[in-house]
Short mmCIF file of C-alpha atoms in Angstrom, two decimals:
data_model
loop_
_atom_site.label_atom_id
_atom_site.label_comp_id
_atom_site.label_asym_id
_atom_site.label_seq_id
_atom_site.Cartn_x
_atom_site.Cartn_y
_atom_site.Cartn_z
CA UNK A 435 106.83 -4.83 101.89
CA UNK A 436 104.18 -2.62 100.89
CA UNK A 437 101.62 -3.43 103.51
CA UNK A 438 104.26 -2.62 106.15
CA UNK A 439 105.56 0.97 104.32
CA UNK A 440 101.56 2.11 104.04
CA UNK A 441 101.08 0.93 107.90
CA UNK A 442 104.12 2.98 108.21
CA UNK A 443 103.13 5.95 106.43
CA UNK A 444 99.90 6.20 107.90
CA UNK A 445 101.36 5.52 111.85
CA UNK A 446 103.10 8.71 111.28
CA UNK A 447 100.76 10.85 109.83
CA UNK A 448 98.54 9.75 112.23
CA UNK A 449 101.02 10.40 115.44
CA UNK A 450 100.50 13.89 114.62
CA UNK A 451 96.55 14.07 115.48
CA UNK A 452 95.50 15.26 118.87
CA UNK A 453 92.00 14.69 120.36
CA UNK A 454 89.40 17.21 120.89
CA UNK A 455 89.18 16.18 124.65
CA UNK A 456 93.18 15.77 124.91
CA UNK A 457 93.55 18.94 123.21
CA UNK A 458 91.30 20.91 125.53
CA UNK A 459 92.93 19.58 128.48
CA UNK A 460 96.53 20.38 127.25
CA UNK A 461 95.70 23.85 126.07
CA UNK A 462 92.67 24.92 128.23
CA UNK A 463 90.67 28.51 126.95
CA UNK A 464 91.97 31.61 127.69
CA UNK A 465 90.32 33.49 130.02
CA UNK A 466 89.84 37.55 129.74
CA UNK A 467 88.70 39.99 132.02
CA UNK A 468 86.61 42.68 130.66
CA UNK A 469 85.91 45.71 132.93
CA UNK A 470 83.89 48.65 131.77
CA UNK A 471 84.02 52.18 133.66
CA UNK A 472 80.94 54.00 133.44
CA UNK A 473 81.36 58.10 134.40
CA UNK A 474 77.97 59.26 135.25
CA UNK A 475 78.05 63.21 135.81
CA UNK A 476 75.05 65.35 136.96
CA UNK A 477 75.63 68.94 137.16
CA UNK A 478 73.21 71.06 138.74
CA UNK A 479 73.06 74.77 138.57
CA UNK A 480 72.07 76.52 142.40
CA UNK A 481 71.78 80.00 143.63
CA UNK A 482 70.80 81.71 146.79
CA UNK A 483 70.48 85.20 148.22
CA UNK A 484 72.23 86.02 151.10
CA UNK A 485 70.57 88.55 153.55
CA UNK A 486 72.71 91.33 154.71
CA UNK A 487 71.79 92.67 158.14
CA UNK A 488 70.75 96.46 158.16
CA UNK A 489 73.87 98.46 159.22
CA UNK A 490 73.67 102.27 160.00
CA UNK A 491 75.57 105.09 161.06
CA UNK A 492 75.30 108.69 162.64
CA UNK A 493 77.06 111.99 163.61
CA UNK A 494 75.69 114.77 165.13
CA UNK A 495 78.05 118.14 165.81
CA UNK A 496 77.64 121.61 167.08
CA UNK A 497 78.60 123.52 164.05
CA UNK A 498 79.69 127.77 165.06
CA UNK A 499 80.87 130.31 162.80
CA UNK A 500 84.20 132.45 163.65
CA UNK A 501 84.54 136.33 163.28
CA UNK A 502 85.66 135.91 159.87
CA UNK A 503 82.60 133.97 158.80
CA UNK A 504 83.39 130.67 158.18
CA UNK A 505 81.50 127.37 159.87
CA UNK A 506 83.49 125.24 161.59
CA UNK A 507 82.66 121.79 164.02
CA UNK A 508 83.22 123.32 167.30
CA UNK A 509 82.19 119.44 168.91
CA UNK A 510 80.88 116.65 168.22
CA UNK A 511 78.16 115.57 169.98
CA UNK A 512 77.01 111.73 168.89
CA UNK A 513 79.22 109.81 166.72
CA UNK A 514 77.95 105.87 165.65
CA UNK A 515 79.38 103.74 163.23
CA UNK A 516 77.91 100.63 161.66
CA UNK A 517 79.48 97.31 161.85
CA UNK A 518 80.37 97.46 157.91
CA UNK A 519 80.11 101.35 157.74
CA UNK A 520 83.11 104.63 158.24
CA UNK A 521 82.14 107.92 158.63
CA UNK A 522 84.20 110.58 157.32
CA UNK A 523 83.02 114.32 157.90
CA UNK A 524 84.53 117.77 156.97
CA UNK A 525 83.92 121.59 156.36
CA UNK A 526 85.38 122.88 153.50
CA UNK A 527 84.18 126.39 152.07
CA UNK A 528 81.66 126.53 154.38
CA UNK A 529 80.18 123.02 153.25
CA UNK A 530 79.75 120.18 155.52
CA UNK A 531 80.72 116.88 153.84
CA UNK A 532 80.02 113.20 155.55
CA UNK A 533 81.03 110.19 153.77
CA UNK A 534 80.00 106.77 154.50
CA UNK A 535 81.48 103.85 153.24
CA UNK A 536 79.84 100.34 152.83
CA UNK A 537 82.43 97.26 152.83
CA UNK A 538 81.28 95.26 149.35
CA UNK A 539 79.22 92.12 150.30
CA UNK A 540 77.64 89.84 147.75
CA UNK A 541 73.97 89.56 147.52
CA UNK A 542 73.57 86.76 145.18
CA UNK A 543 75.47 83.55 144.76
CA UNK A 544 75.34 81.54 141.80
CA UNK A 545 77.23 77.69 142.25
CA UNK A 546 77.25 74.64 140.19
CA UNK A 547 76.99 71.50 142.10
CA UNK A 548 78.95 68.35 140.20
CA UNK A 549 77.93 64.83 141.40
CA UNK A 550 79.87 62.10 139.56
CA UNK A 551 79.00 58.63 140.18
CA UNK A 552 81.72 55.96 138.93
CA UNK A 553 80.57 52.13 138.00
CA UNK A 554 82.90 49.30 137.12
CA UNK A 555 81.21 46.65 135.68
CA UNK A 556 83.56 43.16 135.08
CA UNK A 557 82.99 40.11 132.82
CA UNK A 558 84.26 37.15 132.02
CA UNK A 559 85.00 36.10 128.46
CA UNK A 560 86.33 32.75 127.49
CA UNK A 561 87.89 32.78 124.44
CA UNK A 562 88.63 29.06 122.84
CA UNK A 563 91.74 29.55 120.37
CA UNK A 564 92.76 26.90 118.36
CA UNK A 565 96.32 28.27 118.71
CA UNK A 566 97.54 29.04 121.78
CA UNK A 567 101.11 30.14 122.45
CA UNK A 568 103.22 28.50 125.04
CA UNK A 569 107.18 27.81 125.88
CA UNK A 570 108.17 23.96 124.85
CA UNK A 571 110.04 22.02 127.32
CA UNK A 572 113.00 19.61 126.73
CA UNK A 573 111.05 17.01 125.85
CA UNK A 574 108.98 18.53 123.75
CA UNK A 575 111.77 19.73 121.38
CA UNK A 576 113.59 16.57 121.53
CA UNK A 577 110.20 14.81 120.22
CA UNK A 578 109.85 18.09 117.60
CA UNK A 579 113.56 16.87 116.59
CA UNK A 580 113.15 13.26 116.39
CA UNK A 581 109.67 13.74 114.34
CA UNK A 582 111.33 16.20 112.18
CA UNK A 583 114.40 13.28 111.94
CA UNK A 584 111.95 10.82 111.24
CA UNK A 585 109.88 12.97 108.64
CA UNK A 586 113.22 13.68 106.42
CA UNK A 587 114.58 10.24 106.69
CA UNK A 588 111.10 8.80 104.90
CA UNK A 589 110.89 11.82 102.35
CA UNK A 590 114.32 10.41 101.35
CA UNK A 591 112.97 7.41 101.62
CA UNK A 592 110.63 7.83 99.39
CA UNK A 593 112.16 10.31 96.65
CA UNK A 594 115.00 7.85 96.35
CA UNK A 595 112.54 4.60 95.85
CA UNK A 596 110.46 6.60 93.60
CA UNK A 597 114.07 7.50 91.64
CA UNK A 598 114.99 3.54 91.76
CA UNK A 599 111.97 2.73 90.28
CA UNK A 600 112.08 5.49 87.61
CA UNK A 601 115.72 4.52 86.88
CA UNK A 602 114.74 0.53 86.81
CA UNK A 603 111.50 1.54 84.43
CA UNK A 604 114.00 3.84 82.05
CA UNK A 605 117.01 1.48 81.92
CA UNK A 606 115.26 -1.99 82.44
CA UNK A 607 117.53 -2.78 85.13
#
């Protein structure tokens, strides 16, 4: 009777063990893939001058004086204007006035140039867990039942032997 309870004992703590090979194949390493961005940026500072073309203007006028004294343009005798120029000309007080007018152009630039170059790098990582976490199918939790059935029934088992022989021991039954 003892020989067959300690073949029984050790049948089912031995059910429990799994293979290394067995347990690779049912639970195979979990596979991760790693990718790394790199942002390389380059900035580079540029400037330039921009030539603007010469641009001119002119106005020539007969200029006569009236009785009372006083200059005035009696005609106007050449009159040019420059592609980015105006003339304006009057007499005021006796004073001749011409005003020329540039249109604003730029004669530096200053620019930053910004190259970014993007890398993605990948790896591959195999990770071996001893635990890995997975659903249980229907006859996997009827076997986690009937091994949790089986495990109770022989700690009763045992607990009331071990209480038999106590009592037999204490009472010399």
């Amino acid at each position: 009777m003892k020989k067959l309870l300690l073949i029984i004992i050790g049948i089912s703590l031995i059910a429990g063990c799994v293979t290394k090979k067995r347990c690779g194949d049912k639970f195979p390493p979990e596979v991760r893939i790693i990718k790394t961005i790199i942002h390389d940026t380059i900035e580079k500072v540029k400037d330039t001058t921009v030539f603007v073309p010469a641009d001119s203007s002119w106005f020539r006028a007969l200029l006569k004086c009236d009785s009372a004294g006083n200059v005035y343009i009696a005609e106007i005798i050449d009159l040019q204007t420059g592609k980015n120029m105006n003339i304006n000309a009057g007499i005021k007080e006796n004073i001749i006035t011409v005003k020329t007018k540039i249109d604003s152009s730029a004669v530096y630039i200053h620019w930053k140039e910004t190259h970014t170059k993007t890398t993605v790098k990948s790896d591959t990582l195999k990770i071996q867990s001893a635990f890995k976490v997975r659903e249980l199918s229907k006859f996997d939790n009827f076997i986690f039942i009937l091994r949790w059935i089986w495990d109770i029934w022989w700690m009763v088992y045992l607990v009331g032997w071990l209480l038999w022989k106590w009592l037999k021991i204490k009472f010399s039954l």
